[in-house]
Coordinates of N, CA and C in Angstrom, one line a residue:
M4 N 0.8 -1.2 0.0 CA 0.0 0.0 0.0 C 0.9 1.2 0.0
K5 N 0.3 2.3 -0.4 CA 1.1 3.6 -0.5 C 1.6 4.0 0.9
N6 N 0.9 3.7 1.9 CA 1.3 4.1 3.3 C 2.4 3.2 3.9
G7 N 2.9 2.2 3.1 CA 3.9 1.3 3.6 C 3.4 0.1 4.4
K8 N 2.2 0.1 4.7 CA 1.6 -1.1 5.4 C 1.3 -2.2 4.5
S9 N 1.2 -3.4 5.0 CA 0.9 -4.6 4.2 C -0.6 -4.5 3.7
Q10 N -0.8 -5.0 2.5 CA -2.2 -5.0 2.0 C -3.0 -6.2 2.6
W11 N -2.3 -7.1 3.2 CA -2.9 -8.3 3.6 C -3.5 -8.2 5.0
I12 N -4.7 -8.6 5.2 CA -5.4 -8.6 6.5 C -5.5 -10.0 7.1
T13 N -5.2 -11.0 6.4 CA -5.2 -12.4 6.9 C -3.8 -12.9 6.9
S14 N -3.7 -14.1 7.4 CA -2.4 -14.8 7.5 C -1.9 -15.4 6.2
V15 N -0.7 -15.8 6.1 CA -0.2 -16.5 4.9 C -1.0 -17.8 4.7
E16 N -1.2 -18.5 5.8 CA -2.0 -19.8 5.6 C -3.4 -19.5 5.2
A17 N -4.1 -18.5 5.7 CA -5.4 -18.2 5.2 C -5.4 -17.8 3.7
R18 N -4.4 -17.0 3.3 CA -4.4 -16.7 1.9 C -4.1 -17.9 1.0
K19 N -3.3 -18.8 1.5 CA -3.0 -20.1 0.7 C -4.3 -20.9 0.6
Q20 N -5.1 -21.0 1.7 CA -6.4 -21.7 1.7 C -7.3 -21.0 0.7
G21 N -7.3 -19.7 0.7 CA -8.2 -18.9 -0.2 C -7.9 -19.2 -1.6
H22 N -6.6 -19.3 -2.0 CA -6.2 -19.6 -3.3 C -6.5 -21.0 -3.7
L23 N -6.4 -22.0 -2.8 CA -6.9 -23.3 -3.0 C -8.4 -23.4 -3.3
W24 N -9.2 -22.7 -2.6 CA -10.6 -22.6 -2.8 C -10.9 -22.0 -4.2
R25 N -10.1 -20.9 -4.5 CA -10.3 -20.3 -5.8 C -10.0 -21.3 -6.9
A26 N -8.9 -22.1 -6.8 CA -8.6 -23.1 -7.8 C -9.6 -24.2 -8.0
R27 N -10.3 -24.5 -6.9 CA -11.4 -25.5 -6.9 C -12.7 -25.0 -7.5
S28 N -12.8 -23.7 -7.6 CA -14.1 -23.2 -8.0 C -14.3 -22.9 -9.5
G29 N -15.5 -23.0 -9.9 CA -15.8 -22.6 -11.3 C -15.9 -21.1 -11.5
A30 N -16.3 -20.4 -10.4 CA -16.4 -19.0 -10.5 C -16.2 -18.4 -9.1
I31 N -15.8 -17.1 -9.2 CA -15.6 -16.3 -7.9 C -16.6 -15.2 -8.1
L32 N -17.5 -15.0 -7.1 CA -18.5 -14.0 -7.1 C -18.1 -12.9 -6.1
T33 N -18.1 -11.6 -6.6 CA -17.8 -10.5 -5.7 C -18.7 -9.3 -6.1
G34 N -18.7 -8.3 -5.2 CA -19.5 -7.1 -5.4 C -18.7 -5.9 -5.8
S35 N -19.4 -4.9 -6.2 CA -18.7 -3.7 -6.7 C -18.0 -3.0 -5.5
S36 N -18.6 -3.0 -4.3 CA -17.9 -2.3 -3.2 C -16.6 -3.0 -2.9
T37 N -16.5 -4.3 -2.9 CA -15.3 -5.0 -2.7 C -14.2 -4.6 -3.7
V38 N -14.6 -4.6 -5.0 CA -13.6 -4.2 -6.0 C -13.2 -2.8 -5.9
L39 N -14.1 -1.9 -5.6 CA -13.8 -0.5 -5.4 C -12.9 -0.3 -4.2
H40 N -13.1 -1.0 -3.1 CA -12.3 -0.8 -1.9 C -11.0 -1.5 -2.0
D41 N -10.9 -2.7 -2.6 CA -9.7 -3.5 -2.6 C -8.9 -3.6 -3.9
N42 N -9.6 -3.2 -5.0 CA -9.0 -3.3 -6.3 C -8.4 -4.8 -6.5
C43 N -9.2 -5.7 -6.1 CA -8.8 -7.1 -6.1 C -8.7 -7.7 -7.5
R44 N -7.8 -8.7 -7.6 CA -7.7 -9.4 -8.9 C -8.5 -10.7 -9.0
L45 N -8.7 -11.4 -7.9 CA -9.5 -12.6 -7.9 C -9.0 -13.7 -8.8
T46 N -7.7 -13.9 -8.7 CA -7.1 -15.0 -9.5 C -6.4 -15.9 -8.6
V47 N -6.1 -17.1 -9.1 CA -5.3 -18.1 -8.4 C -3.9 -17.7 -8.7
R48 N -3.1 -17.5 -7.6 CA -1.7 -17.1 -7.7 C -0.8 -18.0 -6.9
D49 N 0.5 -17.9 -7.1 CA 1.4 -18.8 -6.3 C 1.1 -20.2 -6.5
M50 N 0.9 -20.6 -7.8 CA 0.5 -22.0 -8.1 C 1.4 -23.1 -7.7
E51 N 2.7 -22.8 -7.7 CA 3.7 -23.8 -7.3 C 3.4 -24.3 -5.8
S52 N 3.2 -23.3 -4.9 CA 2.9 -23.7 -3.5 C 1.6 -24.4 -3.4
L53 N 0.7 -24.3 -4.4 CA -0.6 -25.0 -4.3 C -0.5 -26.4 -5.0
G54 N 0.7 -26.7 -5.5 CA 0.8 -28.0 -6.3 C 0.2 -27.9 -7.7
L55 N 0.2 -26.8 -8.2 CA -0.4 -26.6 -9.6 C 0.8 -26.0 -10.5
E56 N 1.9 -26.7 -10.5 CA 3.1 -26.2 -11.2 C 2.9 -26.0 -12.7
D57 N 2.1 -26.9 -13.3 CA 1.9 -26.8 -14.8 C 0.7 -26.0 -15.1
E58 N 0.9 -24.7 -15.3 CA -0.2 -23.7 -15.6 C -1.0 -24.1 -16.8
S59 N -0.4 -24.8 -17.7 CA -1.1 -25.1 -19.0 C -2.2 -26.1 -18.7
L60 N -2.2 -26.8 -17.6 CA -3.3 -27.7 -17.2 C -4.4 -27.0 -16.4
F61 N -4.2 -25.7 -16.2 CA -5.1 -25.0 -15.2 C -5.7 -23.8 -15.9
R62 N -7.0 -23.6 -15.6 CA -7.6 -22.3 -16.1 C -8.1 -21.5 -14.9
Q63 N -8.0 -20.2 -15.0 CA -8.5 -19.4 -13.9 C -10.0 -19.5 -13.8
P64 N -10.6 -19.4 -12.6 CA -12.0 -19.5 -12.5 C -12.6 -18.2 -13.1
L65 N -13.9 -18.3 -13.5 CA -14.6 -17.2 -14.0 C -14.8 -16.2 -12.9
R66 N -14.5 -14.9 -13.2 CA -14.8 -13.9 -12.2 C -16.1 -13.3 -12.5
V67 N -17.0 -13.1 -11.5 CA -18.3 -12.6 -11.7 C -18.5 -11.4 -10.7
L68 N -18.6 -10.2 -11.3 CA -18.7 -9.0 -10.6 C -20.2 -8.5 -10.6
V69 N -20.8 -8.4 -9.4 CA -22.1 -7.9 -9.3 C -22.0 -6.4 -9.2
D70 N -22.4 -5.7 -10.2 CA -22.3 -4.2 -10.3 C -23.5 -3.6 -10.9
S71 N -24.6 -3.5 -10.2 CA -25.9 -3.1 -10.8 C -25.9 -1.8 -11.5
T72 N -25.0 -0.9 -11.1 CA -25.0 0.4 -11.8 C -23.7 0.7 -12.5
L73 N -22.9 -0.3 -12.7 CA -21.6 -0.1 -13.4 C -20.7 0.9 -12.7
R74 N -20.5 0.9 -11.4 CA -19.7 1.8 -10.7 C -18.2 1.6 -10.8
V75 N -17.8 0.3 -11.1 CA -16.4 -0.1 -11.1 C -15.8 0.5 -12.4
P76 N -14.7 1.2 -12.3 CA -14.1 1.8 -13.5 C -13.4 0.7 -14.3
V77 N -13.4 0.9 -15.6 CA -12.8 -0.1 -16.6 C -11.4 -0.4 -16.3
D78 N -10.6 0.4 -15.6 CA -9.2 0.1 -15.4 C -9.0 -0.6 -14.1
A79 N -10.0 -1.1 -13.4 CA -9.9 -1.9 -12.2 C -9.1 -3.2 -12.5
S80 N -8.3 -3.6 -11.6 CA -7.4 -4.8 -11.8 C -8.2 -6.1 -12.2
I81 N -9.4 -6.2 -11.7 CA -10.2 -7.4 -12.0 C -10.4 -7.6 -13.5
F82 N -10.4 -6.5 -14.3 CA -10.6 -6.6 -15.8 C -9.4 -6.9 -16.6
S83 N -8.2 -6.9 -16.0 CA -7.0 -7.1 -16.8 C -6.3 -8.4 -16.5
Q84 N -7.0 -9.3 -15.8 CA -6.4 -10.6 -15.4 C -6.6 -11.7 -16.4
P85 N -5.8 -12.7 -16.4 CA -6.0 -13.8 -17.3 C -7.4 -14.5 -17.0
G86 N -8.0 -15.0 -18.0 CA -9.3 -15.6 -17.8 C -10.4 -14.6 -18.1
K87 N -11.7 -15.1 -17.9 CA -12.8 -14.3 -18.3 C -13.5 -13.7 -17.1
T88 N -14.1 -12.5 -17.3 CA -14.8 -11.8 -16.2 C -16.2 -11.5 -16.8
I89 N -17.2 -11.7 -15.9 CA -18.6 -11.3 -16.2 C -18.9 -10.2 -15.3
V90 N -19.5 -9.1 -15.9 CA -20.1 -8.0 -15.1 C -21.6 -8.2 -15.1
A91 N -22.1 -8.6 -14.0 CA -23.6 -8.8 -13.8 C -24.2 -7.4 -13.4
T92 N -25.0 -6.9 -14.3 CA -25.6 -5.5 -14.0 C -27.1 -5.5 -14.3
S93 N -27.7 -4.4 -13.9 CA -29.1 -4.3 -14.2 C -29.3 -3.2 -15.2
E94 N -28.2 -2.6 -15.7 CA -28.2 -1.6 -16.7 C -28.4 -2.3 -18.1
L95 N -29.4 -1.8 -18.8 CA -29.6 -2.4 -20.1 C -28.7 -1.8 -21.2
A96 N -28.4 -0.6 -21.1 CA -27.4 0.0 -22.1 C -26.3 0.7 -21.3
H97 N -25.1 0.6 -21.8 CA -24.0 1.3 -21.2 C -23.0 1.7 -22.2
D98 N -22.1 2.6 -21.9 CA -21.1 3.1 -22.8 C -19.7 2.7 -22.4
K99 N -19.6 1.9 -21.4 CA -18.3 1.5 -20.9 C -17.7 0.4 -21.9
V100 N -16.4 0.6 -22.1 CA -15.7 -0.4 -23.0 C -14.7 -1.1 -22.2
Y101 N -15.0 -2.4 -22.0 CA -14.1 -3.3 -21.2 C -13.3 -4.1 -22.2
G102 N -12.3 -4.8 -21.7 CA -11.5 -5.6 -22.6 C -12.2 -6.8 -23.2
S103 N -11.5 -7.5 -24.1 CA -12.1 -8.6 -24.8 C -12.4 -9.8 -23.9
Q104 N -11.9 -9.8 -22.7 CA -12.1 -11.0 -21.8 C -13.3 -10.6 -20.8
V105 N -14.0 -9.6 -21.1 CA -15.1 -9.1 -20.2 C -16.4 -9.1 -20.9
D106 N -17.4 -9.8 -20.4 CA -18.8 -9.7 -20.9 C -19.7 -9.0 -19.9
V107 N -20.5 -8.2 -20.4 CA -21.5 -7.5 -19.5 C -22.9 -8.2 -19.8
I108 N -23.5 -8.7 -18.7 CA -24.8 -9.3 -18.8 C -25.8 -8.7 -17.9
S109 N -26.9 -8.3 -18.5 CA -27.9 -7.6 -17.7 C -28.9 -8.6 -17.1
F110 N -29.2 -8.4 -15.8 CA -30.1 -9.3 -15.1 C -31.3 -8.4 -14.5
A111 N -32.4 -9.0 -14.3 CA -33.6 -8.2 -13.8 C -33.2 -7.9 -12.3
K112 N -33.9 -6.8 -11.9 CA -33.8 -6.4 -10.5 C -34.9 -7.1 -9.6
K113 N -34.5 -7.3 -8.4 CA -35.5 -7.8 -7.4 C -35.2 -7.0 -6.1
D114 N -36.2 -6.3 -5.6 CA -36.1 -5.5 -4.4 C -35.0 -4.4 -4.6
G115 N -34.8 -3.9 -5.8 CA -33.9 -2.9 -6.1 C -32.4 -3.3 -6.3
H116 N -32.2 -4.6 -6.3 CA -30.9 -5.2 -6.6 C -30.9 -6.2 -7.7
I117 N -29.8 -6.6 -8.2 CA -29.7 -7.7 -9.1 C -30.4 -9.0 -8.5
D118 N -31.2 -9.6 -9.3 CA -31.8 -10.9 -8.8 C -30.7 -12.0 -8.7
L119 N -30.3 -12.2 -7.5 CA -29.2 -13.2 -7.3 C -29.6 -14.6 -7.7
T120 N -30.9 -15.0 -7.5 CA -31.3 -16.3 -7.9 C -31.2 -16.5 -9.4
S121 N -31.5 -15.4 -10.2 CA -31.4 -15.5 -11.6 C -29.9 -15.6 -12.0
L122 N -29.1 -14.8 -11.4 CA -27.6 -14.9 -11.6 C -27.1 -16.3 -11.4
L123 N -27.4 -16.9 -10.3 CA -26.9 -18.2 -10.0 C -27.5 -19.2 -10.9
A124 N -28.7 -19.0 -11.4 CA -29.4 -19.9 -12.3 C -28.6 -19.8 -13.7
W125 N -28.2 -18.6 -14.0 CA -27.5 -18.4 -15.3 C -26.1 -19.1 -15.2
L126 N -25.4 -19.0 -14.0 CA -24.2 -19.7 -13.9 C -24.4 -21.2 -14.0
A127 N -25.4 -21.7 -13.4 CA -25.7 -23.2 -13.5 C -25.9 -23.6 -15.0
Q128 N -26.6 -22.7 -15.8 CA -26.8 -23.0 -17.2 C -25.5 -23.0 -17.9
E129 N -24.5 -22.3 -17.4 CA -23.2 -22.3 -18.0 C -22.3 -23.4 -17.4
E130 N -23.0 -24.3 -16.7 CA -22.3 -25.5 -16.1 C -21.3 -25.1 -15.0
I131 N -21.6 -24.0 -14.3 CA -20.7 -23.6 -13.2 C -21.5 -23.8 -11.9
N132 N -21.1 -24.8 -11.2 CA -21.9 -25.2 -10.0 C -21.2 -25.0 -8.7
D133 N -19.9 -24.7 -8.7 CA -19.1 -24.3 -7.6 C -18.7 -22.9 -7.6
V134 N -19.4 -22.1 -6.8 CA -19.2 -20.6 -6.8 C -18.6 -20.2 -5.5
L135 N -17.5 -19.6 -5.5 CA -16.8 -19.1 -4.3 C -17.2 -17.6 -4.2
V136 N -17.7 -17.2 -3.0 CA -18.1 -15.8 -2.8 C -16.9 -15.1 -2.0
E137 N -16.3 -14.1 -2.6 CA -15.4 -13.2 -1.9 C -15.9 -11.8 -2.0
A138 N -16.7 -11.5 -0.9 CA -17.4 -10.2 -1.0 C -17.6 -9.7 0.4
G139 N -18.1 -8.5 0.5 CA -18.4 -7.9 1.8 C -19.8 -8.2 2.3
P140 N -20.1 -7.5 3.4 CA -21.4 -7.9 4.1 C -22.7 -7.7 3.3
T141 N -22.7 -6.7 2.3 CA -23.9 -6.5 1.6 C -24.3 -7.7 0.7
L142 N -23.3 -8.1 -0.1 CA -23.6 -9.3 -1.0 C -23.7 -10.6 -0.2
V143 N -22.8 -10.8 0.7 CA -22.9 -12.0 1.5 C -24.2 -12.0 2.3
G144 N -24.6 -10.9 2.9 CA -25.8 -10.8 3.6 C -27.0 -11.1 2.8
A145 N -27.1 -10.6 1.5 CA -28.2 -10.9 0.6 C -28.2 -12.3 0.3
L146 N -27.1 -13.0 0.0 CA -27.1 -14.4 -0.3 C -27.6 -15.2 0.9
L147 N -27.2 -14.8 2.1 CA -27.6 -15.6 3.3 C -29.1 -15.4 3.5
Q148 N -29.6 -14.2 3.4 CA -31.0 -13.9 3.6 C -31.9 -14.7 2.6
Q149 N -31.4 -14.8 1.4 CA -32.1 -15.5 0.3 C -31.9 -17.0 0.4
Q150 N -31.1 -17.5 1.3 CA -30.7 -18.9 1.5 C -30.1 -19.5 0.2
L151 N -29.2 -18.7 -0.3 CA -28.5 -19.2 -1.5 C -27.1 -19.7 -1.3
I152 N -26.7 -19.8 0.0 CA -25.4 -20.3 0.3 C -25.5 -21.7 0.9
D153 N -24.7 -22.6 0.4 CA -24.7 -24.0 1.0 C -23.7 -24.2 2.1
E154 N -22.6 -23.5 2.0 CA -21.5 -23.7 3.0 C -20.8 -22.4 3.2
L155 N -20.4 -22.1 4.5 CA -19.6 -20.9 4.8 C -18.2 -21.3 5.2
L156 N -17.2 -20.7 4.6 CA -15.8 -20.7 5.1 C -15.5 -19.2 5.3
V157 N -15.3 -18.8 6.5 CA -15.2 -17.4 6.9 C -13.7 -17.2 7.2
F158 N -13.1 -16.3 6.5 CA -11.7 -15.8 6.8 C -11.9 -14.3 7.0
I159 N -11.7 -13.9 8.3 CA -11.8 -12.5 8.6 C -10.8 -12.1 9.6
A160 N -10.1 -11.0 9.5 CA -9.1 -10.5 10.4 C -9.8 -9.9 11.6
L161 N -9.3 -10.3 12.8 CA -9.9 -9.8 14.1 C -10.0 -8.3 14.1
N162 N -9.0 -7.6 13.6 CA -9.1 -6.1 13.7 C -10.2 -5.6 12.9
Y163 N -10.7 -6.3 11.9 CA -11.9 -5.8 11.2 C -13.2 -6.3 11.9
W164 N -13.1 -7.4 12.6 CA -14.3 -7.9 13.3 C -14.6 -7.1 14.5
E165 N -13.6 -6.5 15.1 CA -13.8 -5.7 16.4 C -14.2 -4.3 16.2
V166 N -14.3 -3.8 14.9 CA -14.7 -2.4 14.7 C -16.2 -2.2 15.1
T167 N -16.5 -0.9 15.5 CA -17.8 -0.6 15.9 C -18.2 0.6 15.1
P168 N -19.4 0.6 14.4 CA -20.2 -0.6 14.3 C -19.6 -1.6 13.3
N169 N -19.9 -2.8 13.6 CA -19.4 -3.9 12.8 C -20.3 -4.2 11.6
P170 N -19.9 -4.0 10.3 CA -20.8 -4.2 9.2 C -21.1 -5.7 9.0
W171 N -20.3 -6.6 9.5 CA -20.6 -8.0 9.4 C -21.6 -8.5 10.3
Q172 N -21.8 -7.8 11.5 CA -22.7 -8.4 12.5 C -24.1 -8.6 12.0
S173 N -24.7 -7.7 11.4 CA -26.1 -7.9 10.9 C -26.1 -8.9 9.8
C174 N -25.1 -9.0 9.0 CA -25.0 -10.0 7.9 C -25.0 -11.4 8.5
L175 N -24.3 -11.6 9.6 CA -24.1 -13.0 10.1 C -25.1 -13.3 11.2
D176 N -26.0 -12.4 11.6 CA -27.0 -12.7 12.6 C -28.2 -13.3 11.9
F177 N -28.2 -14.6 11.7 CA -29.3 -15.2 11.0 C -29.7 -16.5 11.6
Q178 N -30.8 -17.0 11.4 CA -31.3 -18.3 11.9 C -31.2 -19.3 10.8
N179 N -31.2 -20.6 11.1 CA -31.1 -21.6 10.1 C -32.4 -21.7 9.4

């Protein structure tokens, strides 16, 4: 980071596990706020330590960005990585020009947001059944509220968990 501090908020082991889960997934789902805040790449990296030495036998998972109003700028890191990126939006027409590896797909709105059930159904039609969500409390909370998550693997730094008010608290306060 520009201030000289590490950009990582989790441990080396947690990052390695995160990359292993990325490698196992057909797609990585994230939200516009996460990309705007972190400028994340959402790729599998450090393949040798993951036992994926031969990159020719591996493909990067599909990156899916939920960006209903196309807030993320076209020069964000997520759009310049190897592999394909889908921008899921509710905008029917747009004038943004993304790279050749980026497709913009419009989805209907539900309660003012992209219909996540429709988005996941579209991914299933594309034969993507393992979706890893790397997102903040808004998208994760919506997925939980709509009961669209099968399994939770939570990696969160304690210094982020202990802030007041905690944006994750309402997201994770749910009943089965």
